[in-house]
Amino acid sequence: MKYPSLIKSKLPNIGTTIFTIMSKLATDNNAINLSQGFPDFSCSDELIGLVNKYMLKGNNQYAPMAGLMGLREVIAEKTEGLYSAKYNPETEITVTAGGTQAIFTAITAIVREGDEVIIFEPAYDCYQPAIELNGGKTIYLQLKAPTYSIDWEQVKKVINHRTKMIIINTPHNPTGSIMTASDMAKLEKLTKNTEIVIVSDEVYEHIIFDGFEHQSVARFPKLAERSFIISSFGKTFHTTGWKMGYCVAPENLMTEFRKVHQFLVFSVNTPIQHALAEYLKNKENYLSLGSFYQKKRDYFIDLLKGSKFEFIPANGTYFQLLNYKGISKEKDTDFAIRLTKEFGIASIPMSVFYHELIDNKALRFCFAKKEETLEKAAGILCKI
Ligand code: GLN
């Protein structure tokens, strides 16, 4: 079937997201799927029990537009407890259908035709299309390999009167790097006396390793007052399929956010919000996540020590980059496809996170997997 007149695409250069492509290729080839980031183990039975409880109790109609008050209150307590920042649940917290929706909503609420938005590459793939759909112009800066840190001198050079937004992401997908307090101080200095809004994608806030502390922009009052902070229950509670997250921001920003949110999704899943509100009261449920995933990272990289892949252990997220310079000269997209088809292991080629498809011969592997999956995967990788 075809629409009879010609459609001029609003996103002419965008195809299907790499996560969908690689997950499908993994399924079609019966490969171990370390591409799209999601756990292959179950979430807590207690949490599932709570969702059931609230469904059976009849909490099955629309939640308030901004989210269930009880959930917003525990989010406020969590944010204050962790980052000493106070957000008013009434006016400054909104529950969303996952991180991606929150990011899209924040960008849409702020960016207008001709506004410039700075993003750092390799960049998670949902930022640029959201900027473009809103008529904004994406300004691409590159993180400095091998640590994938921000070059603040470069940021200073590109900031001008059209700069409306800077999008940061820590812990960083796809590289696993983290931003430091000194990064935040530099961001604060550069945005001082400007009207720049920050979108801080912190969906991996609890997945941080080796004793590092997550540097949320919430810890820095001067940054927090110009920032949308995005978080995800999917990452934190092993429930990516529930599509639940939230955004916190000062009232004037949140007012604009909600104007978009109410016509994008109106409100999100009611029984799950009840369940999360209760489950979040036990802080261990999120505070234990760093050590839980650090064990998985260590298990995976120990198994890879005998392989020809080179790597720097990730500081956060559940992704590990592996460099295959020592194995092949193939393009990373070709190599990722070949690994899936011939070796039965799927990953994400890093070049897709660069608008110029820069190929550093690196692939991203998700280690949010059972030990047996990691063993099988490493067994294959060590033979390549
Ligand atoms: N955040 C997940 C990842 O990086 C993907 C989510 C998605 O497929 N949209 O793999």
Coordinates of C-alpha atoms and ligand atoms in Angstrom, one line a residue:
M1 CA 0.0 0.0 0.0
K2 CA 1.2 3.5 -0.7
Y3 CA -0.1 7.0 0.3
P4 CA -1.0 8.5 -3.0
S5 CA 0.9 11.8 -2.7
L6 CA 4.6 12.1 -2.1
I7 CA 5.6 12.4 1.6
K8 CA 8.5 14.6 2.3
S9 CA 10.2 13.0 5.3
K10 CA 10.8 15.1 8.4
L11 CA 13.7 12.8 9.2
P12 CA 15.2 12.0 5.8
N13 CA 18.4 10.6 7.2
I14 CA 17.0 8.5 9.9
G15 CA 16.2 4.8 9.5
T16 CA 15.3 2.2 12.2
T17 CA 17.2 2.5 15.4
I18 CA 20.3 0.3 15.7
F19 CA 18.9 -1.4 18.8
T20 CA 15.9 -2.7 16.9
I21 CA 18.0 -3.8 13.9
M22 CA 20.6 -5.7 16.0
S23 CA 18.0 -7.3 18.3
K24 CA 16.1 -8.6 15.2
L25 CA 19.3 -9.8 13.6
A26 CA 20.2 -11.6 16.9
T27 CA 16.7 -13.3 17.0
D28 CA 16.8 -14.2 13.3
N29 CA 20.2 -15.8 13.7
N30 CA 19.6 -17.3 17.1
A31 CA 22.6 -15.4 18.4
I32 CA 23.4 -14.4 22.0
N33 CA 22.0 -10.8 22.2
L34 CA 24.4 -8.5 23.9
S35 CA 23.3 -5.6 21.6
Q36 CA 20.2 -3.8 22.8
G37 CA 20.6 -3.0 26.5
F38 CA 18.3 -5.1 28.6
P39 CA 18.7 -7.7 31.3
D40 CA 18.1 -11.4 30.4
F41 CA 17.2 -12.1 34.1
S42 CA 14.0 -11.5 35.9
C43 CA 13.1 -8.4 38.0
S44 CA 12.2 -8.9 41.6
D45 CA 9.2 -11.1 42.5
E46 CA 8.3 -8.6 45.2
L47 CA 8.0 -5.9 42.6
I48 CA 5.9 -8.1 40.3
G49 CA 3.8 -9.0 43.3
L50 CA 3.2 -5.3 44.1
V51 CA 2.1 -4.6 40.5
N52 CA -0.3 -7.5 40.8
K53 CA -1.6 -6.4 44.1
Y54 CA -2.4 -2.9 42.8
M55 CA -4.0 -4.3 39.6
L56 CA -6.2 -6.6 41.7
K57 CA -7.1 -3.8 44.0
G58 CA -8.5 -1.9 41.0
N59 CA -5.9 0.7 40.4
N60 CA -6.4 0.4 36.7
Q61 CA -7.6 3.8 35.5
Y62 CA -5.7 7.0 34.5
A63 CA -3.1 8.2 36.9
P64 CA -2.8 11.9 37.5
M65 CA -1.2 13.6 34.5
A66 CA 2.1 14.3 36.3
G67 CA 2.2 10.9 38.1
L68 CA 0.9 9.4 41.3
M69 CA 1.6 11.8 44.2
G70 CA 2.9 8.9 46.3
L71 CA 5.5 8.0 43.7
R72 CA 6.5 11.7 43.2
E73 CA 7.0 12.0 46.9
V74 CA 9.4 9.0 47.1
I75 CA 11.3 10.3 44.1
A76 CA 11.7 13.6 45.9
E77 CA 13.0 11.8 49.0
K78 CA 15.4 9.7 46.9
T79 CA 16.7 12.8 45.1
E80 CA 17.2 14.7 48.3
G81 CA 18.8 11.7 50.1
L82 CA 21.3 11.0 47.3
Y83 CA 22.1 14.5 45.9
S84 CA 20.9 16.9 48.7
A85 CA 18.6 18.6 46.2
K86 CA 15.0 19.5 47.1
Y87 CA 12.4 19.1 44.3
N88 CA 8.7 19.8 45.0
P89 CA 6.7 16.7 44.1
E90 CA 3.7 19.0 43.3
T91 CA 5.4 21.1 40.7
E92 CA 8.9 19.7 39.9
I93 CA 8.6 16.0 39.3
T94 CA 6.8 14.2 36.5
V95 CA 6.6 10.4 35.9
T96 CA 7.2 9.4 32.3
A97 CA 6.9 6.5 30.0
G98 CA 10.6 5.8 30.2
G99 CA 13.7 7.9 29.7
T100 CA 13.3 8.4 25.9
Q101 CA 9.9 10.0 26.3
A102 CA 11.2 12.3 29.0
I103 CA 14.2 13.3 26.8
F104 CA 11.9 14.0 23.8
T105 CA 9.5 15.9 26.0
A106 CA 12.2 18.1 27.5
I107 CA 13.7 18.9 24.1
T108 CA 10.3 19.6 22.6
A109 CA 9.3 21.9 25.5
I110 CA 12.4 24.1 24.9
V111 CA 13.9 23.9 21.5
R112 CA 12.5 26.1 18.7
E113 CA 13.4 26.6 15.0
G114 CA 17.0 27.6 14.6
D115 CA 18.1 26.9 18.2
E116 CA 21.4 25.2 18.6
V117 CA 21.8 22.2 20.9
I118 CA 25.2 20.8 21.8
I119 CA 25.5 17.0 22.1
F120 CA 28.6 14.9 22.6
E121 CA 29.5 12.0 20.3
P122 CA 29.3 9.1 20.5
A123 CA 25.8 10.1 21.4
Y124 CA 22.8 8.0 22.4
D125 CA 20.6 7.9 19.3
C126 CA 17.4 9.6 20.5
Y127 CA 18.8 13.1 21.0
Q128 CA 19.4 14.3 17.5
P129 CA 16.1 13.3 15.9
A130 CA 14.2 15.0 18.8
I131 CA 16.3 18.2 18.2
E132 CA 15.7 18.0 14.4
L133 CA 11.9 17.4 14.7
N134 CA 11.7 20.6 16.7
G135 CA 13.6 22.6 14.1
G136 CA 16.7 22.8 16.2
K137 CA 20.3 22.5 14.9
T138 CA 22.5 19.8 16.4
I139 CA 26.0 20.9 17.2
Y140 CA 28.2 17.8 17.5
L141 CA 31.3 17.7 19.7
Q142 CA 33.4 14.6 20.2
L143 CA 34.3 13.0 23.5
K144 CA 38.0 12.5 23.8
A145 CA 39.0 8.8 23.5
P146 CA 40.1 6.6 25.2
T147 CA 38.5 8.1 28.4
Y148 CA 35.6 9.7 26.4
S149 CA 35.7 12.9 28.4
I150 CA 34.4 16.3 27.4
D151 CA 36.8 18.8 26.0
W152 CA 35.4 22.0 27.7
E153 CA 37.6 24.3 25.6
Q154 CA 35.7 23.0 22.5
V155 CA 32.4 23.6 24.3
K156 CA 33.4 27.2 25.1
K157 CA 34.2 27.7 21.4
V158 CA 30.9 26.6 20.1
I159 CA 28.6 28.4 22.6
N160 CA 27.0 31.5 21.2
H161 CA 23.7 33.4 21.5
R162 CA 21.8 30.7 19.5
T163 CA 22.9 27.9 22.0
K164 CA 19.7 26.9 23.7
M165 CA 20.6 23.6 25.2
I166 CA 23.4 21.2 26.1
I167 CA 22.6 17.5 26.5
I168 CA 24.9 15.5 28.8
N169 CA 24.8 11.9 29.7
T170 CA 26.5 10.3 32.8
P171 CA 27.1 7.4 33.2
H172 CA 27.5 7.4 29.5
N173 CA 25.9 5.2 27.0
P174 CA 27.5 3.8 24.8
T175 CA 31.0 4.3 26.3
G176 CA 30.5 3.6 30.0
S177 CA 32.5 6.7 30.9
I178 CA 31.4 9.0 33.8
M179 CA 31.5 12.8 34.3
T180 CA 33.4 14.1 37.3
A181 CA 32.7 17.0 39.8
S182 CA 35.3 19.0 37.9
D183 CA 33.3 18.5 34.6
M184 CA 30.2 19.8 36.4
A185 CA 32.2 22.8 37.7
K186 CA 33.2 23.6 34.1
L187 CA 29.7 23.2 32.8
E188 CA 28.5 25.5 35.6
K189 CA 31.1 28.1 34.7
L190 CA 30.3 28.0 31.0
T191 CA 26.6 28.3 31.4
K192 CA 26.6 31.0 34.0
N193 CA 25.0 34.2 32.8
T194 CA 23.5 32.4 29.8
E195 CA 20.0 31.1 29.1
I196 CA 21.2 27.6 28.2
V197 CA 19.0 24.7 29.4
I198 CA 20.7 21.4 30.3
V199 CA 19.2 18.1 29.7
S200 CA 21.0 15.6 31.9
D201 CA 20.4 12.0 30.9
E202 CA 21.1 10.1 34.1
V203 CA 19.3 6.9 33.4
Y204 CA 22.3 4.8 34.6
E205 CA 22.7 6.9 37.8
H206 CA 22.8 3.8 40.1
I207 CA 25.1 1.8 37.8
I208 CA 28.5 3.1 38.7
F209 CA 31.6 1.2 39.7
D210 CA 34.9 1.2 41.5
G211 CA 33.9 3.5 44.3
F212 CA 33.0 6.4 42.1
E213 CA 30.0 8.5 43.1
H214 CA 27.4 9.6 40.5
Q215 CA 27.8 13.3 39.8
S216 CA 24.2 14.3 39.2
V217 CA 23.6 17.8 38.1
A218 CA 21.2 17.9 41.1
R219 CA 24.3 18.1 43.4
F220 CA 25.2 21.5 41.8
P221 CA 22.5 24.1 42.6
K222 CA 23.6 26.5 39.9
L223 CA 23.3 23.7 37.3
A224 CA 20.2 22.2 38.8
E225 CA 18.3 25.4 38.4
R226 CA 18.7 25.2 34.6
S227 CA 18.4 21.4 34.2
F228 CA 16.0 18.7 33.4
I229 CA 17.3 15.5 35.0
I230 CA 16.1 12.2 33.4
S231 CA 16.0 8.9 35.2
S232 CA 14.7 5.4 34.4
F233 CA 13.1 2.7 36.5
G234 CA 13.7 0.2 33.6
K235 CA 17.5 0.4 34.2
T236 CA 17.3 0.5 37.9
F237 CA 14.7 -2.3 38.5
H238 CA 15.4 -4.6 35.5
T239 CA 12.1 -3.7 33.9
T240 CA 13.0 -2.0 30.6
G241 CA 9.8 -3.4 29.1
W242 CA 7.6 -1.5 31.5
K243 CA 8.8 1.8 30.0
M244 CA 8.7 3.8 33.3
G245 CA 11.0 6.8 34.2
Y246 CA 10.8 10.3 35.5
C247 CA 12.0 13.8 35.1
V248 CA 12.9 16.4 37.7
A249 CA 13.4 20.0 37.0
P250 CA 12.7 23.4 38.6
E251 CA 9.1 24.6 38.4
N252 CA 9.4 27.0 35.5
L253 CA 11.0 24.3 33.3
M254 CA 8.7 21.6 34.6
T255 CA 5.6 23.7 33.7
E256 CA 6.7 23.7 30.1
F257 CA 7.6 20.0 30.2
R258 CA 4.1 19.1 31.4
K259 CA 2.5 21.2 28.7
V260 CA 4.0 18.7 26.2
H261 CA 3.8 15.6 28.4
Q262 CA 0.0 15.9 28.8
F263 CA -0.5 15.8 25.0
L264 CA 2.2 13.2 24.3
V265 CA 1.2 10.5 26.8
F266 CA -1.1 12.3 29.1
S267 CA -0.2 10.0 32.0
V268 CA 1.6 6.7 32.5
N269 CA 0.8 3.2 33.9
T270 CA -1.1 3.4 37.1
P271 CA -0.6 0.1 38.9
I272 CA 3.1 0.1 38.2
Q273 CA 3.3 3.6 39.7
H274 CA 1.7 2.3 42.9
A275 CA 4.1 -0.6 42.9
L276 CA 7.2 1.5 42.4
A277 CA 6.1 4.0 45.1
E278 CA 6.1 1.1 47.6
Y279 CA 9.2 -0.6 46.3
L280 CA 11.3 2.5 46.3
K281 CA 10.8 2.9 50.0
N282 CA 13.4 0.3 50.5
K283 CA 16.6 2.2 49.5
E284 CA 18.6 -1.1 49.2
N285 CA 16.5 -1.8 46.1
Y286 CA 18.5 0.9 44.2
L287 CA 21.6 1.4 46.3
S288 CA 22.7 -2.2 45.7
L289 CA 22.7 -1.8 41.9
G290 CA 26.3 -0.6 41.5
S291 CA 27.8 -3.6 43.2
F292 CA 25.4 -5.9 41.5
Y293 CA 26.5 -4.8 38.1
Q294 CA 30.2 -4.3 39.0
K295 CA 30.3 -8.1 39.7
K296 CA 28.8 -8.7 36.2
R297 CA 31.3 -6.3 34.5
D298 CA 34.2 -8.0 36.3
Y299 CA 33.0 -11.5 35.5
F300 CA 32.6 -10.6 31.9
I301 CA 36.0 -8.8 31.5
D302 CA 37.8 -11.5 33.4
L303 CA 36.5 -14.1 31.0
L304 CA 37.7 -11.9 28.1
K305 CA 41.3 -11.6 29.3
G306 CA 42.3 -14.4 27.0
S307 CA 40.7 -12.8 23.9
K308 CA 42.2 -10.6 21.2
F309 CA 39.8 -7.7 22.1
E310 CA 41.2 -4.7 23.8
F311 CA 39.2 -2.7 26.4
I312 CA 39.2 -0.3 29.3
P313 CA 36.7 -1.4 32.0
A314 CA 33.5 0.6 31.9
N315 CA 33.1 3.0 34.9
G316 CA 29.3 2.9 34.7
T317 CA 26.3 1.7 32.7
Y318 CA 25.9 -2.0 31.8
F319 CA 27.9 -1.7 28.6
Q320 CA 31.4 -2.7 27.9
L321 CA 33.2 -1.4 24.8
L322 CA 35.5 -3.9 23.1
N323 CA 38.1 -2.8 20.5
Y324 CA 38.8 -5.3 17.7
K325 CA 41.8 -3.5 16.0
G326 CA 43.9 -6.6 16.7
I327 CA 41.4 -8.9 14.9
S328 CA 40.0 -7.3 11.8
K329 CA 40.1 -4.2 9.6
E330 CA 36.4 -4.5 8.7
K331 CA 34.0 -1.7 9.2
D332 CA 32.4 -2.0 12.6
T333 CA 28.9 -2.3 11.2
D334 CA 30.1 -5.2 8.9
F335 CA 32.0 -6.8 11.7
A336 CA 29.0 -6.6 14.1
I337 CA 26.8 -8.2 11.5
R338 CA 29.3 -10.9 10.8
L339 CA 29.7 -11.7 14.5
T340 CA 26.0 -12.1 14.7
K341 CA 25.6 -14.3 11.7
E342 CA 28.8 -16.3 11.7
F343 CA 29.7 -16.5 15.4
G344 CA 26.2 -16.1 17.0
I345 CA 26.9 -13.0 19.1
A346 CA 25.2 -9.6 18.6
S347 CA 26.6 -6.3 19.7
I348 CA 26.2 -2.6 18.8
P349 CA 28.7 -1.0 16.4
M350 CA 29.9 2.3 17.8
S351 CA 30.0 4.3 14.6
V352 CA 26.2 4.6 14.5
F353 CA 26.5 7.0 17.5
Y354 CA 28.5 9.5 15.3
H355 CA 26.8 11.6 12.7
E356 CA 29.8 11.1 10.5
L357 CA 29.8 7.3 11.3
I358 CA 33.4 7.5 12.7
D359 CA 34.7 3.9 12.9
N360 CA 37.1 3.4 15.8
K361 CA 36.8 -0.4 15.5
A362 CA 34.8 -0.7 18.7
L363 CA 31.6 -2.6 19.6
R364 CA 29.4 -2.2 22.6
F365 CA 28.4 -5.3 24.5
C366 CA 25.6 -5.4 27.2
F367 CA 26.6 -7.3 30.3
A368 CA 23.2 -7.1 32.0
K369 CA 23.0 -10.8 31.6
K370 CA 23.1 -14.1 33.6
E371 CA 26.5 -15.6 34.3
E372 CA 25.8 -18.4 32.0
T373 CA 25.0 -16.0 29.1
L374 CA 28.2 -14.1 29.8
E375 CA 30.2 -17.3 29.9
K376 CA 28.8 -18.4 26.5
A377 CA 29.4 -15.0 25.0
A378 CA 32.9 -14.8 26.3
G379 CA 33.6 -18.3 25.1
I380 CA 32.7 -17.2 21.6
L381 CA 34.6 -13.9 21.8
C382 CA 37.8 -15.6 23.0
K383 CA 37.7 -17.8 19.8
I384 CA 37.6 -14.8 17.5
Ligands
GLN1 N1 18.9 2.1 26.0 C1 19.0 0.9 25.3 C2 20.4 0.7 24.8 O1 21.2 1.5 24.8 C3 18.1 0.8 24.1 C4 16.7 1.3 24.3 C5 16.0 1.2 23.0 O2 16.1 0.2 22.2 N2 15.3 2.2 22.6 O3 20.7 -0.4 24.3

